[in-house]
mmCIF file of C-alpha atoms in Angstrom:
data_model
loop_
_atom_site.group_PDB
_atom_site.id
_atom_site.type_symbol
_atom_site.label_atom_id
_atom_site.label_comp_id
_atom_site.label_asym_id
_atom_site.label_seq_id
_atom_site.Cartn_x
_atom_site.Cartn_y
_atom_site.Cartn_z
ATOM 1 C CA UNK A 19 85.774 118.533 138.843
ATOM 2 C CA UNK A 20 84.651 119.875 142.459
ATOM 3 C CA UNK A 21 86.686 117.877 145.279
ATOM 4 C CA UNK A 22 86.088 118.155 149.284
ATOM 5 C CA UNK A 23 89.414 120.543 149.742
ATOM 6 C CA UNK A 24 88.691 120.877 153.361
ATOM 7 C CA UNK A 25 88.639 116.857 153.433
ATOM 8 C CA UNK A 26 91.833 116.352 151.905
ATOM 9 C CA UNK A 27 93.715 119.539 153.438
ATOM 10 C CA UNK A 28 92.729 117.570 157.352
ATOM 11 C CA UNK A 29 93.933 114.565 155.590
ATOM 12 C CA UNK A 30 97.363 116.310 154.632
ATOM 13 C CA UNK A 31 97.701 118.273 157.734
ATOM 14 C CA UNK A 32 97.507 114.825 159.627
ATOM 15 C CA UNK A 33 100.162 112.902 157.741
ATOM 16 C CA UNK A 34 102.374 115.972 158.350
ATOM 17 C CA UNK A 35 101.528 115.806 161.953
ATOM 18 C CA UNK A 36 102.811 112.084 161.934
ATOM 19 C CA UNK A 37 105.517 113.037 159.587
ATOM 20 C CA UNK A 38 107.062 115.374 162.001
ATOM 21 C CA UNK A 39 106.366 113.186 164.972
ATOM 22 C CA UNK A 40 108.918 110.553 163.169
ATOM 23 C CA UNK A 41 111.541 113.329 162.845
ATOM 24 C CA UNK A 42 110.863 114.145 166.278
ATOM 25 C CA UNK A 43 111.462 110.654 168.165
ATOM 26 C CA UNK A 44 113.159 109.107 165.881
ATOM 27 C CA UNK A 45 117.127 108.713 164.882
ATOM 28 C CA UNK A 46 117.435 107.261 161.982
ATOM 29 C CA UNK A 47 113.941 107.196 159.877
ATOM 30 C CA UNK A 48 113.420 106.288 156.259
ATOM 31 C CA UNK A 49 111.260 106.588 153.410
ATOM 32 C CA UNK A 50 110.035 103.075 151.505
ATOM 33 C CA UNK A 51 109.570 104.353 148.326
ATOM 34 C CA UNK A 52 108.329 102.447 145.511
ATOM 35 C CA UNK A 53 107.303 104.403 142.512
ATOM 36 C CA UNK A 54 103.461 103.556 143.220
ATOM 37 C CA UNK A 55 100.960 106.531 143.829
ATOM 38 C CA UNK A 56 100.806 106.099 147.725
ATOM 39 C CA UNK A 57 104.888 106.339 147.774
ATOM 40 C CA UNK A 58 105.030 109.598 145.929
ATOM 41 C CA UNK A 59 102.218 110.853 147.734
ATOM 42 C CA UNK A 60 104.048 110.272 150.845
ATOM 43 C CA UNK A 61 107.258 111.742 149.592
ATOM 44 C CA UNK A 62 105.320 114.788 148.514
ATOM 45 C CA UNK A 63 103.896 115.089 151.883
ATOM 46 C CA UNK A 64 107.211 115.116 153.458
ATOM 47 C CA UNK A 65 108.695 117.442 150.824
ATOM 48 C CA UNK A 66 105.929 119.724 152.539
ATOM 49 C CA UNK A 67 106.138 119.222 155.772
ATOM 50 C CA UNK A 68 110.017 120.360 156.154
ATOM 51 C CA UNK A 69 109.938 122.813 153.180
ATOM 52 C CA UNK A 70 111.611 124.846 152.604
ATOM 53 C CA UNK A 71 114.161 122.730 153.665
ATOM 54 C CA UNK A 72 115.145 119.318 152.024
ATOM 55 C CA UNK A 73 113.298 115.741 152.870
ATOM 56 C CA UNK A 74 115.228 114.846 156.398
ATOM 57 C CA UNK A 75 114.785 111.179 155.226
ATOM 58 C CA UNK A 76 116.406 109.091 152.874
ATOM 59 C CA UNK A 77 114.475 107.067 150.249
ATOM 60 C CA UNK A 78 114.479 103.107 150.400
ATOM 61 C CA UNK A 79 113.508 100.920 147.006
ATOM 62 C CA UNK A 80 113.660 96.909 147.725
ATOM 63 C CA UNK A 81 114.657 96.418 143.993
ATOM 64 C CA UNK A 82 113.227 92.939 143.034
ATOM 65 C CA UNK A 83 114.899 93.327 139.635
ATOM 66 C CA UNK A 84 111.085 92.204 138.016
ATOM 67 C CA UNK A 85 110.241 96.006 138.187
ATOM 68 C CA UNK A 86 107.965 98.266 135.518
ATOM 69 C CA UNK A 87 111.106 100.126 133.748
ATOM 70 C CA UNK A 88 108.645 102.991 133.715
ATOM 71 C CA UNK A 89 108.831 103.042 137.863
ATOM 72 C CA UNK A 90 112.703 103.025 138.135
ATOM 73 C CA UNK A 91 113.258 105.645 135.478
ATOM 74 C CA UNK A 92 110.631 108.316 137.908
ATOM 75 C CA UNK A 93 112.129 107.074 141.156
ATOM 76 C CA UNK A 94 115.193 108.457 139.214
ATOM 77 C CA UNK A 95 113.993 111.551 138.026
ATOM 78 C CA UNK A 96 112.442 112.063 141.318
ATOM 79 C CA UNK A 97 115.076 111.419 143.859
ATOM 80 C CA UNK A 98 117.329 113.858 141.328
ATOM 81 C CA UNK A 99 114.900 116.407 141.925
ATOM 82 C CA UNK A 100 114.567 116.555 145.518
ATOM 83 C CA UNK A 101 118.171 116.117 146.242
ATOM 84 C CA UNK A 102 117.667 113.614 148.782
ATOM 85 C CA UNK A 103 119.767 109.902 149.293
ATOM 86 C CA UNK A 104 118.348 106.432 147.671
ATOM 87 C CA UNK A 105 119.388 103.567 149.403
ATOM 88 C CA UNK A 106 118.478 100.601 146.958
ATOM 89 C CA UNK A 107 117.899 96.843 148.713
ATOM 90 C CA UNK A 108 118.384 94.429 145.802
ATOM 91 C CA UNK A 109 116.474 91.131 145.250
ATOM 92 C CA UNK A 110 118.640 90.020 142.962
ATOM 93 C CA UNK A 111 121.688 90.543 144.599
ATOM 94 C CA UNK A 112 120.533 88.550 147.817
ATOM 95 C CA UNK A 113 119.802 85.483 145.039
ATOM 96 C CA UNK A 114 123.169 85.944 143.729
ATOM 97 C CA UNK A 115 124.678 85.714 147.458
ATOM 98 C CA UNK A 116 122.059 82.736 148.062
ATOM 99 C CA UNK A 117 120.490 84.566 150.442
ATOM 100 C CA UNK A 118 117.011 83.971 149.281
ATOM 101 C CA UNK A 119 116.137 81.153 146.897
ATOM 102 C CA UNK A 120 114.219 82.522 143.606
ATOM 103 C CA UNK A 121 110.711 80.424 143.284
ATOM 104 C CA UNK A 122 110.234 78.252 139.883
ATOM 105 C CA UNK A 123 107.454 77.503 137.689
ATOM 106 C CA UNK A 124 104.929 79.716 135.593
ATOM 107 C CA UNK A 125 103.711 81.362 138.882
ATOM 108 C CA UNK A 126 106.820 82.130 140.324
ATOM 109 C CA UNK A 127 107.218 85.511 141.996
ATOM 110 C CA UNK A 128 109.885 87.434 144.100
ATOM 111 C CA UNK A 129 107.368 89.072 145.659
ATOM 112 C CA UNK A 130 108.256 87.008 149.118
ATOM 113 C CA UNK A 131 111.450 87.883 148.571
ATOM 114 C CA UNK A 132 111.429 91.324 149.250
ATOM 115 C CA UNK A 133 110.864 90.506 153.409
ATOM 116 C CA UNK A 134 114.695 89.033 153.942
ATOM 117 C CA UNK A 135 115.896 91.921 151.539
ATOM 118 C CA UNK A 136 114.255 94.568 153.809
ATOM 119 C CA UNK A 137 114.968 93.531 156.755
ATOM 120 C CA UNK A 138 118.631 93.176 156.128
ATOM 121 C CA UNK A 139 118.552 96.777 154.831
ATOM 122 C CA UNK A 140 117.055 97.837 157.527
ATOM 123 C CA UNK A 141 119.594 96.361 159.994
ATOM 124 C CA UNK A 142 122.708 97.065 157.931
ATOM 125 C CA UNK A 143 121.608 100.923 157.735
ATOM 126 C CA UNK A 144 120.444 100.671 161.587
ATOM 127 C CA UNK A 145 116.844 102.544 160.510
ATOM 128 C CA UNK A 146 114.928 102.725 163.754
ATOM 129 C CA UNK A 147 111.790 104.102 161.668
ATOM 130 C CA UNK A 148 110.611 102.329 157.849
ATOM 131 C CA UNK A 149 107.402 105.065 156.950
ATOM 132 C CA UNK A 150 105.178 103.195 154.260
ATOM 133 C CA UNK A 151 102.703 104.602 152.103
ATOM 134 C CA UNK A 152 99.894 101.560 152.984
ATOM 135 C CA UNK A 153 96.454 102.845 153.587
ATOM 136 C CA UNK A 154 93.670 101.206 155.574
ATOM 137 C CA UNK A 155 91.239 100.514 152.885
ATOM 138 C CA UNK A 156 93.451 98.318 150.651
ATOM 139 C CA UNK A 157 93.580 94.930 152.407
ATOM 140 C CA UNK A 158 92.025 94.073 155.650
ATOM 141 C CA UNK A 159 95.183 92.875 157.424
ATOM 142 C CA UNK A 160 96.015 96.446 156.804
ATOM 143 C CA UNK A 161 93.451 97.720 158.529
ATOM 144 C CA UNK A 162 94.911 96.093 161.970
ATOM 145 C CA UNK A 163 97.711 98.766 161.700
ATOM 146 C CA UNK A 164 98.066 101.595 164.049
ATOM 147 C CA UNK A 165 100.179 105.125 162.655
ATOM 148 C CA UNK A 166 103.346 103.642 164.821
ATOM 149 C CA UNK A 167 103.552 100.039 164.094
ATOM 150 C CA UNK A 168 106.054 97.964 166.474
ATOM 151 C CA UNK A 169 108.339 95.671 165.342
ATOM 152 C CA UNK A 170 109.985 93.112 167.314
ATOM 153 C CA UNK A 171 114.322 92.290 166.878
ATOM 154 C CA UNK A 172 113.134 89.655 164.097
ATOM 155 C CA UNK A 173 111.359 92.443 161.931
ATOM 156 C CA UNK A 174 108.165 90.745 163.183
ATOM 157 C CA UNK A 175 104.889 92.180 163.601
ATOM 158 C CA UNK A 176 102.518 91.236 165.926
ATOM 159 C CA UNK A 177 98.593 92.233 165.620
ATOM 160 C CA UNK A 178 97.669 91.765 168.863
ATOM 161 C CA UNK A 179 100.246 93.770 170.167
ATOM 162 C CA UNK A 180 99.540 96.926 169.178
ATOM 163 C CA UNK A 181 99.996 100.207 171.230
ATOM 164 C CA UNK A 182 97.173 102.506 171.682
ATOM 165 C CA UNK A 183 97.032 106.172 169.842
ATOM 166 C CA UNK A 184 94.710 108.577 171.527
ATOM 167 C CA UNK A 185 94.277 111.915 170.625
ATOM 168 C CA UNK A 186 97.117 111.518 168.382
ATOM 169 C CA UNK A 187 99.969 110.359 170.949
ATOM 170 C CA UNK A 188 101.975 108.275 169.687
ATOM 171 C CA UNK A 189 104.940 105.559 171.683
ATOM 172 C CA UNK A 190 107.604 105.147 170.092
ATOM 173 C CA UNK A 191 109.446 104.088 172.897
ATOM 174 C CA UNK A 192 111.190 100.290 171.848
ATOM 175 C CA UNK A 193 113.993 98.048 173.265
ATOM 176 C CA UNK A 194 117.193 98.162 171.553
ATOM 177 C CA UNK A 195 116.997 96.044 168.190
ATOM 178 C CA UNK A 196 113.386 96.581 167.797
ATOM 179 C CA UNK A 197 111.977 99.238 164.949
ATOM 180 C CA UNK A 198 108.696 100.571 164.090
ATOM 181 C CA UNK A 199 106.501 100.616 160.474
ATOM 182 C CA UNK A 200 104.837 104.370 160.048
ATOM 183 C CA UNK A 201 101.793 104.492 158.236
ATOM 184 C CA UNK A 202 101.295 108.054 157.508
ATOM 185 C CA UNK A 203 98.358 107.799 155.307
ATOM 186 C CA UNK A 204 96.594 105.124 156.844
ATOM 187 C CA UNK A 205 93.315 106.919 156.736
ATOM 188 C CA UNK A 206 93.464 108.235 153.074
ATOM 189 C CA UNK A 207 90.873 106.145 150.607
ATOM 190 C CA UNK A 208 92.359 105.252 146.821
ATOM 191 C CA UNK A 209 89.960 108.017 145.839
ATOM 192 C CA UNK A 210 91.410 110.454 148.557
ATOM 193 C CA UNK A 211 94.799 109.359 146.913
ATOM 194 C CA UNK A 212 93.672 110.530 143.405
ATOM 195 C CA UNK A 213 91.587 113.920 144.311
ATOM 196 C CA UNK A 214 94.836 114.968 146.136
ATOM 197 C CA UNK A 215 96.948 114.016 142.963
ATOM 198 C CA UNK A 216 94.631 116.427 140.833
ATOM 199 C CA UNK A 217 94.877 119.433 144.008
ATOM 200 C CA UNK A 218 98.536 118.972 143.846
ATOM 201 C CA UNK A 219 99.384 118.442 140.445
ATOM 202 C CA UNK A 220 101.591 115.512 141.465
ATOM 203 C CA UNK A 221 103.559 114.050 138.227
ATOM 204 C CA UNK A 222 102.769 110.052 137.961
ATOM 205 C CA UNK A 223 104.723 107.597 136.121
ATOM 206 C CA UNK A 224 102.531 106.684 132.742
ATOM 207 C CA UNK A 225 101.850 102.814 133.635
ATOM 208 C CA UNK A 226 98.376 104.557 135.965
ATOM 209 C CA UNK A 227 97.241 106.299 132.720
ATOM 210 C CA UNK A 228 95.727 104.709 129.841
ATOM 211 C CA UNK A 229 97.717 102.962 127.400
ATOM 212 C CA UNK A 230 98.059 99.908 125.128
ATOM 213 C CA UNK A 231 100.568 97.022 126.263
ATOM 214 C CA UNK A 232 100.956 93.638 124.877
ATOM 215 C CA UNK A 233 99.219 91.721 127.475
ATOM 216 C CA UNK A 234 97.669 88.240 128.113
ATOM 217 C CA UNK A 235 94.659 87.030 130.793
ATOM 218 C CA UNK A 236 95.821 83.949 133.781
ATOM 219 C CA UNK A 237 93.259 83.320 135.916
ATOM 220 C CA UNK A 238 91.528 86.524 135.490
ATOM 221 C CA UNK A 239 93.992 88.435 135.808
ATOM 222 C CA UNK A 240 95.634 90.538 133.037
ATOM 223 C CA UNK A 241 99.369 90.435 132.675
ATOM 224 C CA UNK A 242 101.718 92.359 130.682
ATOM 225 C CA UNK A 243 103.920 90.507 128.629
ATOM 226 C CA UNK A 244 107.890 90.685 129.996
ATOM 227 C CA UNK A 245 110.852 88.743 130.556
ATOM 228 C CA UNK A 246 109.860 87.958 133.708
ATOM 229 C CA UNK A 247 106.382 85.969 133.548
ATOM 230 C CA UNK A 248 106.808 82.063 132.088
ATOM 231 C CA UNK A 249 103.897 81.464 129.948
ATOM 232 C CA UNK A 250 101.888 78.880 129.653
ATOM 233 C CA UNK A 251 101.275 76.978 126.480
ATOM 234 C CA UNK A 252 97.995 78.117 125.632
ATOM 235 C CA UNK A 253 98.163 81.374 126.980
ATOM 236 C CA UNK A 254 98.013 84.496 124.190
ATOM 237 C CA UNK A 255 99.634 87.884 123.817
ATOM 238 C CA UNK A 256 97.433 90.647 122.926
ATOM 239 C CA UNK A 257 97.699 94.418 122.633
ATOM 240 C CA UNK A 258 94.899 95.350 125.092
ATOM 241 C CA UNK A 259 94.428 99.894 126.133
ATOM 242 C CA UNK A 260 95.130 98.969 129.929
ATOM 243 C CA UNK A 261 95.962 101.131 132.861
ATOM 244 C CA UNK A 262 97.624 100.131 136.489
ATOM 245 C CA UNK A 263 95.351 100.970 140.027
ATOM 246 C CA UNK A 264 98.590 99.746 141.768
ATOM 247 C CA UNK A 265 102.173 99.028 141.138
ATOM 248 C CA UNK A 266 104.362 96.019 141.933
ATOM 249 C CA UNK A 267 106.314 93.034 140.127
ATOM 250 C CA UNK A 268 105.730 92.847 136.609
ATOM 251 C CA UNK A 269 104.910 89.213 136.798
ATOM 252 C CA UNK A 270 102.137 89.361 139.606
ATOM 253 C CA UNK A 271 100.700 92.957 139.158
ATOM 254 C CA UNK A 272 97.409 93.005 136.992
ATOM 255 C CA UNK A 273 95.938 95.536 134.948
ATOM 256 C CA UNK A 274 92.873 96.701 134.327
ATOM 257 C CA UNK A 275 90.724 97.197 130.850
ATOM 258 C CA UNK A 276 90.993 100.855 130.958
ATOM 259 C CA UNK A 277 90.417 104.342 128.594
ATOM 260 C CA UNK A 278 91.032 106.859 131.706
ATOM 261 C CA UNK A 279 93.609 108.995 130.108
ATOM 262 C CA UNK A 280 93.701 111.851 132.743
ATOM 263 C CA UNK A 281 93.687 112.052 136.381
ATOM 264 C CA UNK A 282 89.942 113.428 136.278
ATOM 265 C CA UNK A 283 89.250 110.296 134.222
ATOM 266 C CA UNK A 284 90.562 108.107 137.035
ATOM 267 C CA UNK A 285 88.927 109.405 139.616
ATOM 268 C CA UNK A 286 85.014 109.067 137.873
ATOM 269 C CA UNK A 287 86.434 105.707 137.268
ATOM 270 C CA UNK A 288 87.005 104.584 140.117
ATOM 271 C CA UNK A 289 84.030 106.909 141.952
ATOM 272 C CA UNK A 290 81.919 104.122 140.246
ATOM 273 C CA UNK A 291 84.336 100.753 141.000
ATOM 274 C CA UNK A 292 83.268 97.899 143.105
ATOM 275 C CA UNK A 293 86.830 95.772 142.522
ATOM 276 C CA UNK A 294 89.682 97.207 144.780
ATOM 277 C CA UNK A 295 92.937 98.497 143.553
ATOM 278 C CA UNK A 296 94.936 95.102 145.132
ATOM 279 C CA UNK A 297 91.824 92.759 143.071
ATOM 280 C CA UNK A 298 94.552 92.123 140.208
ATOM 281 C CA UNK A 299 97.358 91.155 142.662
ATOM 282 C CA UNK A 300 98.450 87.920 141.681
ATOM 283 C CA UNK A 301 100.429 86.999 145.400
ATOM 284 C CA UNK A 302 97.141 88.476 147.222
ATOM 285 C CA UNK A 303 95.714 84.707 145.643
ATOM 286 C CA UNK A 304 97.845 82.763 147.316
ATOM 287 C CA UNK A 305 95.618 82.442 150.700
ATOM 288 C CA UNK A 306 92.760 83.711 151.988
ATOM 289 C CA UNK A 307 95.619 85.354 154.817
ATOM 290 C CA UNK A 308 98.524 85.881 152.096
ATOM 291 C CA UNK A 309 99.209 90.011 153.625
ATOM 292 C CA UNK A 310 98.647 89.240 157.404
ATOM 293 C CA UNK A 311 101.163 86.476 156.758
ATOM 294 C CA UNK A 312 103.800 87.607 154.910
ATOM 295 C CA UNK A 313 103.385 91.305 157.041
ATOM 296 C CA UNK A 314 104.058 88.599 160.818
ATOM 297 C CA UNK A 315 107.183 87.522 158.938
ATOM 298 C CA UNK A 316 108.366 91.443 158.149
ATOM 299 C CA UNK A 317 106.598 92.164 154.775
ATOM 300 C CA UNK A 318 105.941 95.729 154.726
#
């Protein structure tokens, strides 16, 4: 399969460029890492940019405790191979402490959780930079995001206070409290995601490839079968050949009907899509402005 190398190599050499900016002005950055596609593409984009020395940054999971086992076993593997630090913000830990309270009922999610969890972490590890692997294209309050991303002493983002980046200059100047959100791949696509997988050879956990998983459909949306999720009465488990476009909590991250076994299988898949990746997120439901919300309150 032919891909637009020149395309993706200005699209790499740009996330670098922002990359070393954050070394650069920054004291303290860090790495969210999740175990979703963008994540590890980020990481491997850093892994580049400083080779052959080691990542500069060290990894950050907020562990809701309702993750894919497949996602924690390669945030494992991976963070073993690079050498690097993970710093692990748990969910269920700020429940135990009564931190957070833990929602009820057959929709419940921790999902909202995650925000108080973060920004503790952040202020108990004084990180003055959180680099996320959010792109542009997946959810319009995304795409009010600059590369630097202020953040007020409350974690709080404001969208109508954002700085200007011309030519590629970017302020991180900020008062003493305040932190900012780095977007490095803000202007990859899903598909730019996946054609750069398949240039790099970049190892996946199995949940994006196609599989069968016991399974059952709420509101359209297809969820796998877990500890987690409280059924309803009439809802049914089936074994369904499914594959994940994005990864989150078990109990509010929908799958898709898939047979894409292979990265080159993904990528005519979802040349020829019309539903994005985030259209089987169960909290993106909630409101018509569920992400610009939740991201004004310190959601990442």
């Amino acid at each position: 399969m032919k891909y637009h190398i020149n395309h993706l190599r200005e699209l790499e050499a740009e996330s670098i460029f922002v990359l070393r900016e954050v070394a650069a002005q920054f004291q303290n950055p860090v790495i969210m890492f999740s175990g979703g596609k963008d994540s590890i593409v980020m990481t491997h984009l850093a892994r580049k940019a400083f080779f052959p020395a080691k990542i500069p940054f060290p990894l950050l999971h907020v562990d809701t405790g309702h993750n894919f086992p497949e996602a924690l076993e390669y945030r494992d593997n991976l963070v073993e191979e690079l050498g690097v630090k993970l710093i692990v913000g748990s969910v269920q830990e700020a429940i135990n402490k009564k931190l957070v309270i833990e929602e009820k009922g057959f929709n419940a999610s921790r999902n909202a959780l995650q925000t108080a969890v973060l920004l503790e972490t952040l202020e108990t590890h004084k990180f003055d930079a959180a680099m996320g692997g959010a792109r542009r294209d997946e959810e319009k309050a995304r795409a009010k995001e600059r590369f630097f991303s202020h953040r007020d002493e409350f974690g709080q983002w404001d969208p109508k206070n954002q700085r200007p980046e011309l030519w590629n200059l970017f302020n991180g100047k900020k008062q003493m409290g305040e932190h900012f959100r780095v977007f490095p791949i803000s202007n990859w696509t899903e598909l730019d995601i996946w054609q750069y997988i398949a240039l790099e050879k970049i190892e996946l956990p199995s949940l994006y490839l196609s599989h069968k998983r016991r399974c059952f459909i709420r509101d359209g949306v297809i969820l796998a079968e877990s500890d987690y999720v409280n059924m309803k009465p009439d809802e049914k488990i089936e074994e369904m050949v499914v594959r994940y476009r994005t990864l989150g909590d078990m109990p509010i991250t929908g799958a898709v009907l898939s047979d894409a076994s292979t990265v080159e299988d993904i990528i005519r898949e979802i040349a020829t899509t019309r539903v994005t990746e985030r259209g089987g997120r169960a909290d993106d439901k909630r409101s018509e402005t569920s992400m610009e919300d939740r991201k004004k309150q310190g959601y990442f």
